[in-house]
Short mmCIF file of C-alpha atoms and ligand atoms in Angstrom, two decimals:
data_model
loop_
_atom_site.label_atom_id
_atom_site.label_comp_id
_atom_site.label_asym_id
_atom_site.label_seq_id
_atom_site.Cartn_x
_atom_site.Cartn_y
_atom_site.Cartn_z
CA MET A 1 -13.13 29.29 9.00
CA LEU A 2 -12.35 29.33 5.19
CA ALA A 3 -9.99 32.10 5.36
CA ARG A 4 -7.84 29.77 7.64
CA ARG A 5 -8.16 26.86 5.48
CA ASP A 6 -7.03 28.92 2.41
CA SER A 7 -4.06 30.32 4.27
CA LEU A 8 -3.10 26.99 5.22
CA SER A 9 -3.56 25.47 2.00
CA SER A 10 -1.53 28.24 0.08
CA GLY A 11 1.23 28.25 2.89
CA LEU A 12 1.58 24.64 2.90
CA LYS A 13 4.80 23.59 0.84
CA LEU A 14 5.59 20.05 0.35
CA GLY A 15 8.88 20.34 1.58
CA ALA A 16 8.21 22.62 4.58
CA ARG A 17 7.74 20.69 7.85
CA LEU A 18 4.25 21.08 9.14
CA THR A 19 4.47 22.25 12.74
CA ALA A 20 2.24 20.51 15.36
CA GLY A 21 0.26 23.96 15.52
CA SER A 22 -0.30 24.06 12.01
CA VAL A 23 -1.59 20.29 12.03
CA VAL A 24 -4.20 21.00 15.04
CA GLU A 25 -5.18 24.11 13.35
CA ALA A 26 -5.92 22.13 10.27
CA LEU A 27 -7.60 19.43 12.04
CA LEU A 28 -9.78 21.98 13.92
CA GLY A 29 -10.49 23.70 10.71
CA ARG A 30 -12.47 20.94 9.04
CA GLU A 31 -15.99 21.41 8.10
CA GLY A 32 -18.29 19.31 9.56
CA HIS A 33 -15.73 18.00 11.90
CA ALA A 34 -17.24 15.89 14.96
CA LEU A 35 -14.54 17.20 16.89
CA ALA A 36 -14.57 20.84 15.65
CA GLY A 37 -16.96 22.37 18.18
CA SER A 38 -15.30 20.70 21.11
CA SER A 39 -11.96 22.55 20.19
CA ALA A 40 -8.60 21.77 20.92
CA LYS A 41 -9.47 19.17 23.61
CA GLY A 42 -11.49 17.09 21.01
CA ALA A 43 -8.60 17.02 18.56
CA THR A 44 -6.07 15.78 20.71
CA ALA A 45 -8.16 12.65 21.04
CA ILE A 46 -6.34 11.56 17.87
CA LEU A 47 -3.13 13.34 17.98
CA GLY A 48 0.03 13.26 19.34
CA ARG A 49 0.35 10.22 21.67
CA ASN A 50 -3.23 9.09 20.46
CA SER A 51 -1.81 9.19 16.77
CA LEU A 52 -1.51 5.91 14.74
CA LYS A 53 2.03 6.56 14.60
CA ALA A 54 2.25 6.74 18.40
CA HIS A 55 0.45 3.49 18.88
CA ALA A 56 2.18 1.93 16.12
CA SER A 57 5.78 2.80 17.27
CA ALA A 58 5.32 2.09 20.81
CA GLN A 59 5.10 -1.68 19.24
CA GLY A 60 8.28 -1.25 16.90
CA LEU A 61 5.82 -1.00 13.89
CA PHE A 62 5.64 1.54 11.07
CA VAL A 63 2.03 2.80 10.14
CA GLY A 64 1.73 4.23 6.46
CA ALA A 65 -0.78 5.08 3.88
CA ALA A 66 -0.89 5.20 0.21
CA VAL A 67 -0.97 8.77 -1.31
CA ASN A 68 -1.89 10.63 -4.67
CA LEU A 69 0.49 13.30 -5.12
CA LYS A 70 -2.19 15.39 -6.41
CA LEU A 71 -4.21 15.53 -3.22
CA LEU A 72 -1.04 15.77 -1.25
CA ARG A 73 -0.60 19.34 -3.02
CA SER A 74 -4.05 20.36 -3.20
CA GLU A 75 -5.63 19.05 -0.11
CA PRO A 76 -4.29 20.32 3.26
CA ASN A 77 -6.23 17.83 5.27
CA CYS A 78 -4.42 15.10 3.17
CA ALA A 79 -0.74 16.28 3.91
CA CYS A 80 -1.83 17.13 7.45
CA THR A 81 -3.32 13.82 8.32
CA LEU A 82 -0.49 12.15 6.79
CA ALA A 83 2.05 13.79 8.60
CA GLU A 84 0.24 13.84 11.81
CA GLN A 85 -0.67 10.10 11.93
CA HIS A 86 1.89 7.84 9.92
CA ASN A 87 5.59 7.53 9.70
CA MET A 88 5.53 5.73 6.64
CA VAL A 89 4.30 6.77 3.06
CA VAL A 90 3.98 5.19 -0.39
CA ALA A 91 2.92 6.73 -3.64
CA GLU A 92 -0.38 5.31 -4.78
CA SER A 93 0.77 5.60 -8.57
CA ALA A 94 3.73 8.30 -8.77
CA MET A 95 6.14 5.74 -8.93
CA LYS A 96 4.34 3.11 -11.20
CA TRP A 97 5.93 2.99 -14.93
CA ASP A 98 3.28 4.99 -16.57
CA HIS A 99 3.65 7.88 -14.29
CA LEU A 100 7.48 7.82 -14.67
CA ARG A 101 7.72 7.31 -18.12
CA PRO A 102 5.87 9.46 -20.32
CA ALA A 103 8.11 8.25 -23.45
CA PRO A 104 10.71 5.28 -23.73
CA ASP A 105 13.66 7.69 -23.53
CA HIS A 106 12.24 10.19 -20.87
CA PHE A 107 11.53 10.08 -17.35
CA SER A 108 9.29 12.50 -15.31
CA PHE A 109 10.11 12.57 -11.92
CA ASP A 110 8.24 15.35 -10.35
CA GLU A 111 5.57 13.90 -8.43
CA ALA A 112 7.78 11.10 -7.00
CA ASP A 113 10.60 13.54 -6.09
CA GLU A 114 7.72 15.53 -4.28
CA LEU A 115 6.67 12.46 -2.17
CA VAL A 116 10.06 11.92 -1.31
CA VAL A 117 10.87 15.64 -0.20
CA PHE A 118 7.53 15.41 2.03
CA ALA A 119 8.49 12.15 3.63
CA GLU A 120 11.95 13.27 4.33
CA SER A 121 11.00 16.47 5.71
CA HIS A 122 8.49 14.85 8.11
CA LYS A 123 10.91 11.96 8.99
CA MET A 124 8.78 9.35 7.52
CA GLU A 125 9.92 6.16 5.86
CA ILE A 126 8.99 5.74 2.34
CA ARG A 127 8.05 2.60 0.51
CA GLY A 128 8.73 2.45 -3.23
CA HIS A 129 5.86 1.10 -5.47
CA ASN A 130 6.75 -0.74 -7.77
CA PHE A 131 9.28 -1.71 -10.38
CA VAL A 132 7.45 -4.53 -12.02
CA TRP A 133 3.90 -4.81 -12.28
CA HIS A 134 1.60 -5.83 -15.15
CA GLU A 135 -0.96 -3.05 -14.88
CA GLU A 136 -0.10 0.86 -15.49
CA LEU A 137 2.21 0.19 -18.11
CA PRO A 138 2.62 3.12 -20.43
CA ALA A 139 0.83 3.12 -23.71
CA TRP A 140 3.94 2.94 -25.61
CA PHE A 141 5.19 -0.20 -23.86
CA ALA A 142 3.28 -2.82 -25.80
CA ASN A 143 4.63 -1.89 -29.29
CA THR A 144 8.08 -0.84 -28.02
CA VAL A 145 9.43 -3.35 -25.45
CA THR A 146 10.30 -6.84 -27.44
CA LYS A 147 11.92 -9.90 -26.33
CA GLU A 148 15.18 -8.38 -27.64
CA ASN A 149 15.20 -5.13 -25.73
CA ALA A 150 13.05 -6.10 -22.57
CA ARG A 151 15.85 -7.00 -20.28
CA LYS A 152 17.68 -3.50 -21.08
CA PHE A 153 14.51 -1.91 -20.37
CA LEU A 154 13.70 -3.40 -17.27
CA THR A 155 17.40 -3.20 -15.76
CA ASP A 156 17.75 0.64 -17.02
CA HIS A 157 14.37 1.51 -15.64
CA ILE A 158 15.11 -0.22 -12.13
CA MET A 159 18.79 1.34 -12.12
CA THR A 160 17.54 4.72 -12.88
CA VAL A 161 14.68 5.08 -10.43
CA GLY A 162 16.45 3.00 -7.83
CA ARG A 163 19.83 5.05 -8.00
CA ARG A 164 17.56 8.29 -7.88
CA TYR A 165 16.29 7.40 -4.61
CA LYS A 166 19.31 5.38 -3.23
CA GLY A 167 19.40 5.51 0.34
CA LYS A 168 15.97 7.14 0.87
CA ILE A 169 13.64 4.14 0.50
CA HIS A 170 12.78 1.80 3.22
CA SER A 171 11.55 -0.92 0.80
CA TRP A 172 10.85 -1.40 -2.75
CA ASP A 173 7.90 -3.45 -4.12
CA VAL A 174 10.22 -4.98 -6.82
CA VAL A 175 7.72 -7.43 -8.28
CA ASN A 176 3.90 -7.05 -7.79
CA GLU A 177 1.31 -9.64 -8.30
CA ALA A 178 3.26 -12.02 -10.40
CA ILE A 179 1.26 -15.07 -9.50
CA LEU A 180 -2.28 -15.74 -11.25
CA PRO A 181 -3.24 -19.52 -10.88
CA LYS A 182 -5.99 -19.41 -13.62
CA ASP A 183 -3.43 -18.50 -16.32
CA GLY A 184 -2.95 -22.34 -16.09
CA ARG A 185 1.16 -22.59 -15.53
CA PRO A 186 2.20 -25.21 -12.82
CA ASP A 187 4.65 -22.51 -11.38
CA GLY A 188 1.58 -20.17 -10.95
CA LEU A 189 3.03 -17.36 -12.99
CA ARG A 190 0.74 -14.89 -14.41
CA LYS A 191 1.10 -14.33 -18.06
CA SER A 192 1.95 -10.63 -17.53
CA PRO A 193 3.55 -8.46 -20.54
CA TRP A 194 6.98 -8.93 -18.54
CA PHE A 195 6.62 -12.64 -18.48
CA GLU A 196 5.68 -12.52 -22.26
CA VAL A 197 9.02 -10.85 -23.37
CA LEU A 198 11.29 -12.38 -20.65
CA GLY A 199 9.53 -15.75 -19.41
CA ALA A 200 10.06 -16.34 -15.42
CA ASP A 201 13.42 -14.84 -15.56
CA TYR A 202 12.01 -11.35 -15.29
CA ILE A 203 11.60 -11.62 -11.60
CA GLU A 204 15.08 -12.59 -10.96
CA ILE A 205 16.51 -9.84 -13.41
CA ALA A 206 14.34 -7.36 -11.38
CA PHE A 207 15.47 -8.18 -7.90
CA ARG A 208 19.19 -8.21 -8.87
CA ALA A 209 18.82 -5.12 -10.46
CA ALA A 210 17.26 -3.47 -7.58
CA ARG A 211 20.00 -4.66 -5.09
CA GLN A 212 22.42 -3.25 -7.29
CA ALA A 213 20.73 0.15 -7.75
CA ASP A 214 19.88 0.65 -3.88
CA PRO A 215 21.76 -2.05 -1.72
CA HIS A 216 20.08 -0.40 1.53
CA ALA A 217 16.42 -0.66 0.49
CA LEU A 218 14.47 -3.83 1.42
CA LEU A 219 13.56 -5.83 -1.79
CA THR A 220 9.89 -6.89 -1.36
CA TYR A 221 7.55 -9.48 -3.23
CA ASN A 222 4.13 -7.94 -3.03
CA ASP A 223 1.01 -9.84 -3.81
CA TYR A 224 -2.99 -10.12 -3.00
CA GLY A 225 -5.02 -13.07 -2.16
CA VAL A 226 -3.16 -14.53 0.74
CA GLU A 227 -5.51 -13.40 3.72
CA TYR A 228 -8.64 -15.63 3.88
CA ASP A 229 -9.12 -19.27 4.35
CA ASN A 230 -10.46 -20.64 1.30
CA GLU A 231 -9.32 -22.67 -1.43
CA GLU A 232 -8.45 -19.86 -3.92
CA ASN A 233 -6.04 -18.04 -1.16
CA ASP A 234 -4.71 -21.71 -0.23
CA GLN A 235 -3.47 -22.12 -3.84
CA ARG A 236 -1.99 -18.51 -4.01
CA ARG A 237 -0.29 -18.84 -0.71
CA ALA A 238 1.35 -22.13 -1.81
CA LEU A 239 2.29 -20.77 -5.11
CA ILE A 240 3.81 -17.36 -3.63
CA LEU A 241 5.79 -19.41 -1.07
CA GLN A 242 7.08 -21.75 -3.83
CA LEU A 243 8.15 -18.59 -5.84
CA MET A 244 9.95 -17.01 -2.87
CA ARG A 245 11.74 -20.50 -1.97
CA ARG A 246 12.77 -20.82 -5.58
CA LEU A 247 14.26 -16.95 -5.54
CA LYS A 248 15.91 -17.63 -2.20
CA ALA A 249 17.43 -21.15 -3.45
CA ALA A 250 18.94 -19.06 -6.24
CA ASN A 251 20.39 -16.52 -4.05
CA VAL A 252 18.23 -13.74 -5.48
CA PRO A 253 18.09 -10.91 -3.07
CA LEU A 254 14.78 -11.02 -1.52
CA ASP A 255 13.97 -9.40 1.94
CA ALA A 256 10.52 -9.21 2.39
CA VAL A 257 7.05 -10.05 1.29
CA GLY A 258 4.25 -7.79 1.08
CA ILE A 259 0.62 -8.96 1.70
CA GLN A 260 -1.82 -6.44 0.36
CA SER A 261 -4.56 -7.07 2.77
CA HIS A 262 -7.39 -5.78 0.56
CA SER A 263 -9.94 -7.18 2.92
CA LYS A 264 -13.91 -7.54 2.87
CA ALA A 265 -16.79 -6.82 5.36
CA GLY A 266 -19.16 -9.48 5.11
CA SER A 267 -16.60 -12.39 3.93
CA PRO A 268 -17.91 -15.74 4.18
CA TYR A 269 -14.30 -16.88 4.91
CA PRO A 270 -12.37 -16.51 8.02
CA ILE A 271 -8.74 -15.05 8.51
CA GLY A 272 -6.86 -17.57 10.40
CA LYS A 273 -4.47 -20.44 9.96
CA GLY A 274 -4.08 -19.93 6.32
CA LEU A 275 -2.62 -16.39 6.92
CA ARG A 276 -0.65 -17.62 9.86
CA ASP A 277 1.08 -20.34 8.40
CA PHE A 278 1.93 -18.15 5.40
CA MET A 279 3.54 -15.75 7.44
CA ALA A 280 5.20 -18.24 9.59
CA SER A 281 6.96 -19.72 6.61
CA ALA A 282 7.97 -16.36 5.20
CA ARG A 283 9.45 -15.85 8.75
CA GLU A 284 11.42 -19.27 8.48
CA MET A 285 12.84 -18.03 5.11
CA GLY A 286 14.30 -14.94 6.82
CA LEU A 287 11.85 -12.66 5.22
CA GLN A 288 10.09 -9.39 6.97
CA ILE A 289 6.53 -9.07 6.31
CA TYR A 290 4.75 -5.78 5.55
CA LEU A 291 1.14 -5.28 5.34
CA THR A 292 1.10 -3.19 2.16
CA GLU A 293 -2.11 -2.17 1.16
CA LEU A 294 -4.79 -2.67 4.04
CA ASP A 295 -8.49 -1.52 3.12
CA VAL A 296 -11.75 -3.01 3.81
CA ASN A 297 -14.06 -3.36 0.87
CA GLU A 298 -17.71 -3.01 2.21
CA ASP A 299 -19.72 -3.38 -0.95
CA ASP A 300 -21.39 -6.41 0.15
CA LEU A 301 -22.68 -5.32 3.43
CA PRO A 302 -26.66 -5.84 3.25
CA PHE A 303 -27.46 -2.67 5.27
CA ASN A 304 -26.95 1.05 4.43
CA ASP A 305 -26.68 2.35 8.00
CA VAL A 306 -23.28 4.35 7.89
CA ALA A 307 -22.80 3.62 11.82
CA GLN A 308 -23.54 0.04 11.37
CA ARG A 309 -21.26 -0.43 8.20
CA ASP A 310 -18.33 1.64 10.12
CA ARG A 311 -18.60 -1.01 12.80
CA ALA A 312 -18.60 -3.99 10.56
CA VAL A 313 -15.44 -2.36 8.60
CA ALA A 314 -13.65 -1.60 12.07
CA ASP A 315 -14.33 -5.25 13.15
CA VAL A 316 -12.55 -6.28 9.92
CA TYR A 317 -9.69 -4.08 10.79
CA ARG A 318 -9.70 -5.68 14.50
CA ASP A 319 -9.59 -9.24 13.27
CA TYR A 320 -7.32 -8.97 10.54
CA LEU A 321 -4.88 -7.05 12.38
CA THR A 322 -5.16 -9.29 15.37
CA THR A 323 -4.26 -12.13 13.30
CA ALA A 324 -1.41 -10.77 11.18
CA LEU A 325 0.15 -8.70 14.17
CA SER A 326 0.55 -12.02 16.10
CA GLU A 327 3.45 -12.52 13.67
CA PRO A 328 6.71 -11.24 15.11
CA ALA A 329 7.88 -10.68 11.41
CA VAL A 330 5.15 -7.88 10.39
CA LYS A 331 6.96 -4.77 10.70
CA ALA A 332 4.73 -2.34 8.81
CA VAL A 333 0.99 -1.63 8.38
CA VAL A 334 0.02 0.50 5.52
CA THR A 335 -3.28 1.50 4.33
CA TRP A 336 -4.37 2.15 0.88
CA GLY A 337 -5.34 5.49 0.86
CA ILE A 338 -6.04 7.76 3.93
CA SER A 339 -9.71 9.08 3.43
CA ASP A 340 -12.84 7.31 2.00
CA ARG A 341 -13.31 10.57 -0.37
CA HIS A 342 -10.34 9.19 -2.49
CA THR A 343 -10.30 5.25 -2.01
CA TRP A 344 -9.52 3.54 -4.96
CA LEU A 345 -12.32 1.19 -4.40
CA ASN A 346 -14.91 3.95 -5.35
CA ASN A 347 -13.05 4.54 -8.68
CA GLY A 348 -13.72 1.13 -10.41
CA PRO A 349 -16.40 0.62 -12.95
CA THR A 350 -19.78 1.00 -11.19
CA HIS A 351 -21.28 -2.21 -12.82
CA LYS A 352 -18.96 -4.28 -10.85
CA ARG A 353 -20.40 -2.79 -7.42
CA LYS A 354 -23.18 -4.16 -5.75
CA GLN A 355 -23.90 -0.95 -4.29
CA PRO A 356 -22.66 1.54 -7.27
CA ASN A 357 -24.43 4.56 -5.58
CA ARG A 358 -23.21 3.85 -2.06
CA PRO A 359 -19.54 5.17 -1.68
CA GLN A 360 -17.27 2.95 0.07
CA ARG A 361 -16.27 3.66 3.76
CA SER A 362 -13.10 1.42 3.81
CA LEU A 363 -10.35 3.63 5.36
CA PRO A 364 -9.56 4.96 8.72
CA PHE A 365 -10.61 8.52 7.98
CA ASP A 366 -13.95 9.57 6.35
CA ASP A 367 -14.74 11.80 3.53
CA ASN A 368 -13.99 14.72 5.86
CA TYR A 369 -10.78 13.07 6.94
CA GLN A 370 -12.64 12.59 10.29
CA PRO A 371 -11.36 9.10 12.56
CA THR A 372 -13.79 6.43 11.64
CA ASP A 373 -14.34 3.35 13.88
CA ALA A 374 -11.65 1.76 11.76
CA PHE A 375 -9.00 4.47 12.94
CA PHE A 376 -9.65 3.43 16.59
CA ALA A 377 -9.69 -0.22 15.68
CA MET A 378 -5.82 0.25 14.31
CA GLY A 379 -4.92 1.83 17.32
CA GLU A 380 -6.39 -0.68 19.52
CA SER A 381 -4.91 -3.60 17.61
CA PHE A 382 -1.58 -2.04 17.69
CA ASP A 383 -1.72 -1.66 21.63
CA ALA A 384 -2.86 -5.34 21.92
CA ARG A 385 -0.24 -6.85 19.86
CA ASN A 386 0.76 -10.14 21.30
CA THR A 387 3.39 -11.95 19.25
CA SER A 388 3.84 -14.83 21.87
CA GLY A 389 1.68 -17.21 19.94
CA GLU A 390 -0.89 -17.44 22.55
CA GLY A 391 -3.76 -15.87 21.01
C1 XIL B 1 -4.35 1.27 -7.66
C2 XIL B 1 -4.58 2.62 -7.31
O1 XIL B 1 -5.09 2.75 -6.10
C3 XIL B 1 -5.54 3.22 -8.34
O2 XIL B 1 -5.44 4.74 -8.29
C4 XIL B 1 -4.83 3.03 -9.77
O3 XIL B 1 -5.62 3.41 -10.60
C5 XIL B 1 -4.67 1.56 -9.95
O4 XIL B 1 -3.81 1.08 -9.04
N1 XIL B 1 -2.77 -3.38 -5.95
C6 XIL B 1 -1.65 -2.67 -6.08
C7 XIL B 1 -2.05 -1.25 -6.34
O5 XIL B 1 -0.58 -3.13 -6.11
O6 XIL B 1 -0.97 -0.45 -7.27
C8 XIL B 1 -3.24 -0.80 -7.06
O7 XIL B 1 -3.29 0.66 -6.77
C9 XIL B 1 -4.38 -1.41 -6.18
C10 XIL B 1 -4.33 -3.15 -6.29
#
């Protein structure tokens, strides 16, 4: 078994197309694999026509995942699962400023290029994430970018990165997480580093540069906190819609809204009318909708039993997707990661977690890249997609 895994791993070149055989072999070679004992018959339960991408494409949907480039290189299961299950991919961090810009005058494209090569060789769509965000800015940003040079830094960055991947990107998250009501502005804009140097105009500048850099990429505003029926999300939805209407009225090239979809098991709040109305408003503005960072935080669940937790997480996937996919403008579903082994939810400071010693099971594949209940909930939700407004 080990020899086979090693040969697969060393033989795996990111640009080389994985054959169906190599994917099956990798899936069967997994240690502790529930399906391994039952051989090829078991593996076919999640491959080919049973894969996430088969279920999704039958409904005209893309299904994707965020991936860490170091894992894509080093874990054969990561590359195999991505290639077998998804027809869209996004870099978890490789296209963020601090990864692309080690120094003000130097770009580092190695990881981002590898992602693009991998995606192209597996005929996957690529989401670009992101051009503007208040986090993961390089350390040099704070004492280098000023009110005087900020516009040039921003447009140069977008032109350089956008042009490099021109024609290869399905959609760019041009601006990420610009709304933060608690910063106290009537327009809800976050007082982000970009806001501090450019004012509210940074958003419009970024979208216009992105269109110029790559006229075919669909330009997306991406944000969180729009999923639940509660006051905080009501306020965030209203402010996001207000921002997008303002951009549209000013002829800013905005094509889509990304709903991050970081969800919660055991939430006291329902997912329903607020989300539906938000999506309908986005559609009426002519926007496409992508669910861009779906995962389920299960830190609040008051029981430890794995099977019980997996069922609770799958229920959230099912509920959320049933509501979200009832909206015809939704075109893509992207999970934030592939396997629980690497979910960002386990990386944060443990003092913020209710269950610091209980790794989260938030994604469709568990620690060993075995499908969880969430995997099947996703496939079933795609199959059941009903955009008639009757359920
Ligand atoms: C997260 C990554 O998953 C982490 O690895 C990284 O350290 C911090 O960023 N919203 C976003 C994503 O738009 O870019 C974030 O990704 C998760 C929240």
